[in-house]
PDB file of C-alpha atoms in Angstrom:
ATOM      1  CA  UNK A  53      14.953   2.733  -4.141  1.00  0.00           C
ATOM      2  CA  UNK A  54      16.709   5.548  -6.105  1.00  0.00           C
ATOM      3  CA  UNK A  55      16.102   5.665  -9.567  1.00  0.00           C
ATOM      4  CA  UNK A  56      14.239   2.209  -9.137  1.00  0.00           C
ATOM      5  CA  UNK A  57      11.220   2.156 -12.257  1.00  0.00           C
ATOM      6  CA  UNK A  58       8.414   0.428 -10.895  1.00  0.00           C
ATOM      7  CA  UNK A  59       5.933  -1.611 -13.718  1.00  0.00           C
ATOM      8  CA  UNK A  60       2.558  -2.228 -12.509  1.00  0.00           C
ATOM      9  CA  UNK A  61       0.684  -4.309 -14.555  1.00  0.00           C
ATOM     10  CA  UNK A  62      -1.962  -7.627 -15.046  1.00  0.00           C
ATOM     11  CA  UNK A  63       0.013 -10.571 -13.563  1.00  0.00           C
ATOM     12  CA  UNK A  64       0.749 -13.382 -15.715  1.00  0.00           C
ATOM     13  CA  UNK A  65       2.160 -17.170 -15.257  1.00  0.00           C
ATOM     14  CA  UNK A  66       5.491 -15.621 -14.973  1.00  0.00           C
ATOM     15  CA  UNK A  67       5.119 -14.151 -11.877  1.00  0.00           C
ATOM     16  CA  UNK A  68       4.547 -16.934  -9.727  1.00  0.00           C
ATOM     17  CA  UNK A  69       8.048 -16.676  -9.134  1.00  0.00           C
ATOM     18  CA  UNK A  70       6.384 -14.316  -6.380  1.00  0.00           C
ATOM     19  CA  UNK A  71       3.873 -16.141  -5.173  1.00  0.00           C
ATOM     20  CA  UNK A  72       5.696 -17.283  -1.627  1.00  0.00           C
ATOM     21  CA  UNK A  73       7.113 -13.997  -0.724  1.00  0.00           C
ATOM     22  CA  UNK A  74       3.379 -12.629  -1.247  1.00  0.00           C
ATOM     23  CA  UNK A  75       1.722 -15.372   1.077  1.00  0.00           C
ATOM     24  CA  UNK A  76       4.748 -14.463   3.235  1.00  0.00           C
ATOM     25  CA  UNK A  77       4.230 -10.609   3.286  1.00  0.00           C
ATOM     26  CA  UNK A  78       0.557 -11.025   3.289  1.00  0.00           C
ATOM     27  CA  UNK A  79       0.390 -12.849   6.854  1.00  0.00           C
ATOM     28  CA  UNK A  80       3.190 -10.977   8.166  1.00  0.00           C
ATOM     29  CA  UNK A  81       1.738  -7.912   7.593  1.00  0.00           C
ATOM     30  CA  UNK A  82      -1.732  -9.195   9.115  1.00  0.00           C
ATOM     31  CA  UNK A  83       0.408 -10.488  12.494  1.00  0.00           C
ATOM     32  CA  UNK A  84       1.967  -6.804  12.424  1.00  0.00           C
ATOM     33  CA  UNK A  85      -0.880  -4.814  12.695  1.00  0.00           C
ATOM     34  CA  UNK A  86      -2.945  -7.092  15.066  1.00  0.00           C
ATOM     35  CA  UNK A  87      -5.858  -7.639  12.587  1.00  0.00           C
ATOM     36  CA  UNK A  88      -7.499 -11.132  11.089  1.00  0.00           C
ATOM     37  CA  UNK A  89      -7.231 -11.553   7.513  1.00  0.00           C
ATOM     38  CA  UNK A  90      -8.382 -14.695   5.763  1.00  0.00           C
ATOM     39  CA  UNK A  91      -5.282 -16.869   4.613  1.00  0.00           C
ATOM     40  CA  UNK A  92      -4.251 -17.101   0.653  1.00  0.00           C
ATOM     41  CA  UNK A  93      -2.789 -20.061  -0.260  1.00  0.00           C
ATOM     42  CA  UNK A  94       0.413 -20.147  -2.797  1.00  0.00           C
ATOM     43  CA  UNK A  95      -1.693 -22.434  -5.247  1.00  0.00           C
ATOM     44  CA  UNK A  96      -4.596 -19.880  -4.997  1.00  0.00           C
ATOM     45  CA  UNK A  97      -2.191 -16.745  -5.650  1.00  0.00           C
ATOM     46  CA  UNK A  98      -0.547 -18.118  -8.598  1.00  0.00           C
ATOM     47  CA  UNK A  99      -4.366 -19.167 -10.115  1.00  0.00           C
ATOM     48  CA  UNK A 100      -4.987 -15.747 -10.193  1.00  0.00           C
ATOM     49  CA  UNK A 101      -2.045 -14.729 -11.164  1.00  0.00           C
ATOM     50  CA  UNK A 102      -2.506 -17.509 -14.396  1.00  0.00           C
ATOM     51  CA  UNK A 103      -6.086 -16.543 -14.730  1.00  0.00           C
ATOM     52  CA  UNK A 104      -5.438 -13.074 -15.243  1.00  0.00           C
ATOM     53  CA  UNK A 105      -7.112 -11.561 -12.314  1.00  0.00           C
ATOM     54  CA  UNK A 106      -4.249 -10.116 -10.455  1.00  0.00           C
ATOM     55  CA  UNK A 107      -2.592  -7.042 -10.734  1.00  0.00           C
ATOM     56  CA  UNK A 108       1.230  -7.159  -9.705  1.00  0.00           C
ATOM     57  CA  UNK A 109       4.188  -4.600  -9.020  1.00  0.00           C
ATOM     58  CA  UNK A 110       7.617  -4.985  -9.671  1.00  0.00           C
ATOM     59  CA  UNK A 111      10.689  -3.450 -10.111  1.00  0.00           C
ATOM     60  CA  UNK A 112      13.266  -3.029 -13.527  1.00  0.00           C
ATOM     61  CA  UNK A 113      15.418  -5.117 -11.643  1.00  0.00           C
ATOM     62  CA  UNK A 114      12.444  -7.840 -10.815  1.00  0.00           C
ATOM     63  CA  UNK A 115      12.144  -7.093  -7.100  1.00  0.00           C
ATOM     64  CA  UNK A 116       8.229  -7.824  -6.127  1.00  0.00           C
ATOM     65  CA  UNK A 117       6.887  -4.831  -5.218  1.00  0.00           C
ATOM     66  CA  UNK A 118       3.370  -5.185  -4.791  1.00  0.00           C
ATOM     67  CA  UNK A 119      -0.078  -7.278  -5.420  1.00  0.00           C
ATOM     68  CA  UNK A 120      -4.260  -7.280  -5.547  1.00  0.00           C
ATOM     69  CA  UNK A 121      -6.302  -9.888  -7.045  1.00  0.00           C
ATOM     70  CA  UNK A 122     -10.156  -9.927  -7.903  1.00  0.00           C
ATOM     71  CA  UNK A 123     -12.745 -12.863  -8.171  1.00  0.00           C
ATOM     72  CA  UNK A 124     -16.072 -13.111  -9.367  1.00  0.00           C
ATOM     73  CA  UNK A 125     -19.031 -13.989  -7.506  1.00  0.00           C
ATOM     74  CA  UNK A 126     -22.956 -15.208  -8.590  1.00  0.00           C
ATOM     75  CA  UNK A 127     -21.937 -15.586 -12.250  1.00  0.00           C
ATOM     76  CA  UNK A 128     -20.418 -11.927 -12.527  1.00  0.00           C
ATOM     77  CA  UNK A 129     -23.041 -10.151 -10.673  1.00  0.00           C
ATOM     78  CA  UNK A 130     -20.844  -9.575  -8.337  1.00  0.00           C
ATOM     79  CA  UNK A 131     -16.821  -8.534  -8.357  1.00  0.00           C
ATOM     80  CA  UNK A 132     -13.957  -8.823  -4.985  1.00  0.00           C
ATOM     81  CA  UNK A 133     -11.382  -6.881  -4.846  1.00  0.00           C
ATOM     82  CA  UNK A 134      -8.891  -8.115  -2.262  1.00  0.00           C
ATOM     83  CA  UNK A 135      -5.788  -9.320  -1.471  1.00  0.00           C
ATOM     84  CA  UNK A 136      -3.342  -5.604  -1.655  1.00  0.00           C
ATOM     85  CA  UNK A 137      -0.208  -5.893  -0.058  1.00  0.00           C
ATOM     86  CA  UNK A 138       2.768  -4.056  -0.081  1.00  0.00           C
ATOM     87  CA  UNK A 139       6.654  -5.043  -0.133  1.00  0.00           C
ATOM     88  CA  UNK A 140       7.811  -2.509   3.050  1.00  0.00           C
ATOM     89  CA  UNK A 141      10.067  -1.462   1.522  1.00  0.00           C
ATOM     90  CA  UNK A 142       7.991   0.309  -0.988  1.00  0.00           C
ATOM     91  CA  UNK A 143       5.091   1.661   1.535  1.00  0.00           C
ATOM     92  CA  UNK A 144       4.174   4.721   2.438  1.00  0.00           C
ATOM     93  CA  UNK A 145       5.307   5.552  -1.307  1.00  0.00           C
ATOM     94  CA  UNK A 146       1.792   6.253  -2.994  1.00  0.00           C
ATOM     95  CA  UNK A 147       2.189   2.242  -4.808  1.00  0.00           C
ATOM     96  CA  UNK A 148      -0.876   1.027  -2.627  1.00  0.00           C
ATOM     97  CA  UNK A 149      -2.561   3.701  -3.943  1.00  0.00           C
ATOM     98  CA  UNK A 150      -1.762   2.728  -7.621  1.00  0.00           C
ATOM     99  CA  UNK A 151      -2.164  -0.835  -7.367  1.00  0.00           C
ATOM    100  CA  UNK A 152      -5.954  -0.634  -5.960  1.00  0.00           C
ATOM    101  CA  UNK A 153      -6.917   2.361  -9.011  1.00  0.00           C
ATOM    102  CA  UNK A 154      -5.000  -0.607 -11.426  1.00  0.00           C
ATOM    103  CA  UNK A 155      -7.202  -3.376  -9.923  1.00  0.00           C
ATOM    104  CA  UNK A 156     -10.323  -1.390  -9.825  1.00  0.00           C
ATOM    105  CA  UNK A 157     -10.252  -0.361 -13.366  1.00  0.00           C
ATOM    106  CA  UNK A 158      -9.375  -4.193 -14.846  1.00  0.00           C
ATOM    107  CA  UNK A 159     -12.452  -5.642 -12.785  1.00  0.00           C
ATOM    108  CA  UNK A 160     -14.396  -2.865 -14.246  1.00  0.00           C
ATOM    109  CA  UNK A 161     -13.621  -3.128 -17.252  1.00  0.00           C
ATOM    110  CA  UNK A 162     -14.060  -6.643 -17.914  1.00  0.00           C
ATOM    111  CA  UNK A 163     -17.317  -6.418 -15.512  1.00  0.00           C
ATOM    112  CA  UNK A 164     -18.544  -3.529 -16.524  1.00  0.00           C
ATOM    113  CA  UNK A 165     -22.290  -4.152 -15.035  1.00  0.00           C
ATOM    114  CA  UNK A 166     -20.862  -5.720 -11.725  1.00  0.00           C
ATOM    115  CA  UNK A 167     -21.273  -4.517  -8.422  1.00  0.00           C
ATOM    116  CA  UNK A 168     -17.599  -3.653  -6.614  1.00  0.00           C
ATOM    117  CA  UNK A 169     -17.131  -4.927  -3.657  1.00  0.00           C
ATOM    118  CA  UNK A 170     -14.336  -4.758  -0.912  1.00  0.00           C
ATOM    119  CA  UNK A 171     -14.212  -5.647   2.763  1.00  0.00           C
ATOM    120  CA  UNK A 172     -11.380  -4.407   4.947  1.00  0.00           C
ATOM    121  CA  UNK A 173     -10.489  -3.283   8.489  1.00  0.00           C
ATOM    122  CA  UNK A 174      -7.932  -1.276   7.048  1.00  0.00           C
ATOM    123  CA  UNK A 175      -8.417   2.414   7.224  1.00  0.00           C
ATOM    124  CA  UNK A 176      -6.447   2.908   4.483  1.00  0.00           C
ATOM    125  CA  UNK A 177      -7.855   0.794   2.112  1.00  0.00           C
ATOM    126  CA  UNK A 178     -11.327   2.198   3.257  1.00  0.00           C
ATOM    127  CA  UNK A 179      -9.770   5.763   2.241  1.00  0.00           C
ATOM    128  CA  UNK A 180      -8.667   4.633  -1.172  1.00  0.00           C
ATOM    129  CA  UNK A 181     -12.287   2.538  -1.919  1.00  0.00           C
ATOM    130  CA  UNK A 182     -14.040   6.390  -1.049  1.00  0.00           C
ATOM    131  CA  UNK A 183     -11.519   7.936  -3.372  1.00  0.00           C
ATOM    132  CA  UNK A 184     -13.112   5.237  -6.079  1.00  0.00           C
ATOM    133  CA  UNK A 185     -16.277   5.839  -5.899  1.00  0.00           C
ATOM    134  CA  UNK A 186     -17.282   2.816  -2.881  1.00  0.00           C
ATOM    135  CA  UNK A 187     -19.974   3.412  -0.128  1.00  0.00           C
ATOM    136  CA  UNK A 188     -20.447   1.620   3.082  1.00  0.00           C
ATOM    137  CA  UNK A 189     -23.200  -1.271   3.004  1.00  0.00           C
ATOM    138  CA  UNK A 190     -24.093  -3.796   5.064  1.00  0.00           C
ATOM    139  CA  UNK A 191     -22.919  -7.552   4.604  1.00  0.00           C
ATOM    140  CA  UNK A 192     -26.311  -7.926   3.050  1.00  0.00           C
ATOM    141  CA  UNK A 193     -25.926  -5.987   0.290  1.00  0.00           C
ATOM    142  CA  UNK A 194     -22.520  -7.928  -0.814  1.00  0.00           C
ATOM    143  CA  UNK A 195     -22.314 -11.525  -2.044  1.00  0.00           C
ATOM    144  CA  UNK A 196     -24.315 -14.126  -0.910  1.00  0.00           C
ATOM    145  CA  UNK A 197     -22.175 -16.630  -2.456  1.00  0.00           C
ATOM    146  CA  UNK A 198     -20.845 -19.167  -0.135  1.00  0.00           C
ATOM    147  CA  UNK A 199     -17.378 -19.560  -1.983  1.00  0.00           C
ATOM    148  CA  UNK A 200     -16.405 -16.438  -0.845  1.00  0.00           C
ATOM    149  CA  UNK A 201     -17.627 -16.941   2.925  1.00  0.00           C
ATOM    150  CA  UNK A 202     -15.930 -19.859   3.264  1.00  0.00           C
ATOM    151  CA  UNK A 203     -12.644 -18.017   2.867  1.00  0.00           C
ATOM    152  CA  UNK A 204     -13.003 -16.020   5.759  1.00  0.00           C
ATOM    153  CA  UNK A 205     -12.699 -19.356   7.995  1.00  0.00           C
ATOM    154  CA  UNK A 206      -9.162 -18.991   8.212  1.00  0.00           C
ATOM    155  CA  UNK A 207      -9.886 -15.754   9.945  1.00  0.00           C
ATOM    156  CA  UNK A 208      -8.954 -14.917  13.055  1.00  0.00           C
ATOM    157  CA  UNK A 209     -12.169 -12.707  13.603  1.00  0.00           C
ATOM    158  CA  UNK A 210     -14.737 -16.064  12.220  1.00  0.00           C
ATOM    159  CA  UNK A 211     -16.249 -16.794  14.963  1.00  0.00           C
ATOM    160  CA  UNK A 212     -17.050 -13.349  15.096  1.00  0.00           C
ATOM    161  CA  UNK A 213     -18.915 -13.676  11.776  1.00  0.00           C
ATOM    162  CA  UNK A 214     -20.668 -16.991  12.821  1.00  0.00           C
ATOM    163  CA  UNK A 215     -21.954 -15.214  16.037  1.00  0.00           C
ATOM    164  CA  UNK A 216     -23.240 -12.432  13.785  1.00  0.00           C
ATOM    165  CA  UNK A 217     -24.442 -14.588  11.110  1.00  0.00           C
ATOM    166  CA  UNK A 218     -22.201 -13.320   8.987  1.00  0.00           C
ATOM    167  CA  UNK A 219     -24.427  -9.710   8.929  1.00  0.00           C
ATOM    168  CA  UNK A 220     -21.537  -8.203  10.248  1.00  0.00           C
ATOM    169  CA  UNK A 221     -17.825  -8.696  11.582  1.00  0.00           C
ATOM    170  CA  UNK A 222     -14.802  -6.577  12.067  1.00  0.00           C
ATOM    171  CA  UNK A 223     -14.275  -5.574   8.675  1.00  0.00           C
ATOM    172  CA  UNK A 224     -15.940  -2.876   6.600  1.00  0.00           C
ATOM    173  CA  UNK A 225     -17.994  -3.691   3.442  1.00  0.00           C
ATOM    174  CA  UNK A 226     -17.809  -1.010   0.842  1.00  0.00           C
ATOM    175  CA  UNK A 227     -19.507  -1.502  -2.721  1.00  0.00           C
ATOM    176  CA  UNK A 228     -19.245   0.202  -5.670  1.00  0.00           C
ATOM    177  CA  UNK A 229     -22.275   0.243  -7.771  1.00  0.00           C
ATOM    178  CA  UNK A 230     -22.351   1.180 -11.464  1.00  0.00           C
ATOM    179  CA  UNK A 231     -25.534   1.860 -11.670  1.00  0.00           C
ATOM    180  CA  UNK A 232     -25.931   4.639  -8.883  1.00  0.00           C
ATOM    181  CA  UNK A 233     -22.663   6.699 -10.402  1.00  0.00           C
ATOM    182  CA  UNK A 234     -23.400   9.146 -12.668  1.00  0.00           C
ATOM    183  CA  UNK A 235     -19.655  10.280 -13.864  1.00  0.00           C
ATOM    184  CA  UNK A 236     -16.984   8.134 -12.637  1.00  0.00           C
ATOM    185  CA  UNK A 237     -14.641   8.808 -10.366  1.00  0.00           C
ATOM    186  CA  UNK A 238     -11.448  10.201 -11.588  1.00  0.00           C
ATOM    187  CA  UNK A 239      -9.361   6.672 -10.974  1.00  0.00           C
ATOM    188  CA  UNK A 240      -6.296   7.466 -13.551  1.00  0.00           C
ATOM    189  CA  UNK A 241      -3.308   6.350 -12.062  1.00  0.00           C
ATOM    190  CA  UNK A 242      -1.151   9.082 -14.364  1.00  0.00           C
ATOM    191  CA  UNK A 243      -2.565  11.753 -11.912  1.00  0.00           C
ATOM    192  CA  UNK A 244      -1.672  10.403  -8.617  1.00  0.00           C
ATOM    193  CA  UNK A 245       1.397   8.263  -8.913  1.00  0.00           C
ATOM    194  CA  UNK A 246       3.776  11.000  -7.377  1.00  0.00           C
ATOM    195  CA  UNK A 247       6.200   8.667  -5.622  1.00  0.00           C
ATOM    196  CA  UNK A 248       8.692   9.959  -3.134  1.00  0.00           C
ATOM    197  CA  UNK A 249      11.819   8.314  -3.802  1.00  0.00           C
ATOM    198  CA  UNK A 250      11.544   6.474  -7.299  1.00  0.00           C
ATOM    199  CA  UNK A 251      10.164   7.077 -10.469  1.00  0.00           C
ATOM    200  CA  UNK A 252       7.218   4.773 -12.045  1.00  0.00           C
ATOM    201  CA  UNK A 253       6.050   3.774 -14.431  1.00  0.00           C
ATOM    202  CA  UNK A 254       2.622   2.689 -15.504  1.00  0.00           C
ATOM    203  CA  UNK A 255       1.958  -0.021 -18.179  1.00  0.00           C
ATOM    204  CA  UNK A 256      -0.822  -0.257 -19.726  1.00  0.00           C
ATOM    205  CA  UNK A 257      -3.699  -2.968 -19.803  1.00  0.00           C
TER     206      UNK A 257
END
């Protein structure tokens, strides 16, 4: 990774070049760490990635790198941020970290008045959605929209859900709400991009 530079940016049709090894690293990494994730589909990757709601790394030499996506839920009310995953090769390198600030301030920026949200059994990604400015809630204070239940059915954990009535599972729900933050979180990606072993750069929006 020496002297690698590393562009993170707003995906674009050109980078569904990527979209396979992403499904690929995405379920991999779920098998790895023994924890359910619901299943993305190549043709729903590269729709976001068309669409303009995905936030991709990659190398100067065009290595993927990393990737997050957001939807939109009750006609904007609402705003997902899911889908980060890391190349290995590049973890435990502070890119994570960069990617989720990048894919936070897009969705808030073209939904400014939306409500956050993010649900993970990942303590790191719970550690990075604190860092944003996200608080714990219940399922019930997240999306009622069907659409985005639905795509927890190729969860492991699911019946876990239906059981619980989908009030609760194994994943954490953490929302950010514009409306109860009174200075934003500092979220710029300048200040905490301090990789290890390569040099980065950011691009901007």
């Amino acid at each position: 990774m020496d002297n690698q530079i590393i562009f993170i940016r707003v995906a674009n049709f050109r980078d569904t070049i990527y979209a396979e090894e992403i499904k690929s690293e995405t379920e991999n990494s779920a098998i790895a760490r023994g924890s359910g994730i619901a299943k993305r589909s190549i043709e729903s990757i590269i729709e976001k990635m068309v669409c303009g709601k995905a936030v991709i790394a990659v190398t100067n030499h065009g290595e993927w790198v990393g990737f997050s996506y957001f939807e939109t839920w009750e006609d904007g009310k609402f705003v997902s941020n899911s889908g980060l995953i890391v190349s290995p090769k590049f973890r435990n390198s502070g890119v994570a970290k960069s990617i989720k600030q990048k894919i936070f301030k897009l969705s808030h920026r073209l939904y400014p008045n939306a409500k956050i949200f993010s649900i993970t059994s990942g303590a790191a990604i719970m550690h990075m959605n604190a860092q944003l400015g996200f608080l714990p809630v219940t399922f019930a204070e997240i999306t009622h929209d069907e659409r985005f239940w639905k795509g927890c059915e190729s969860c492991v954990n699911f019946d876990i859900l239906e059981r619980k009535k989908k009030r609760n599972c194994l994943c954490t729900a953490m929302l950010f709400d514009p409306e109860n933050i009174i200075e934003f979180p500092n979220y710029s990606a300048e200040k905490n991009n301090h990789f290890n072993q390569f040099k980065s750069v950011q691009n901007e929006f």
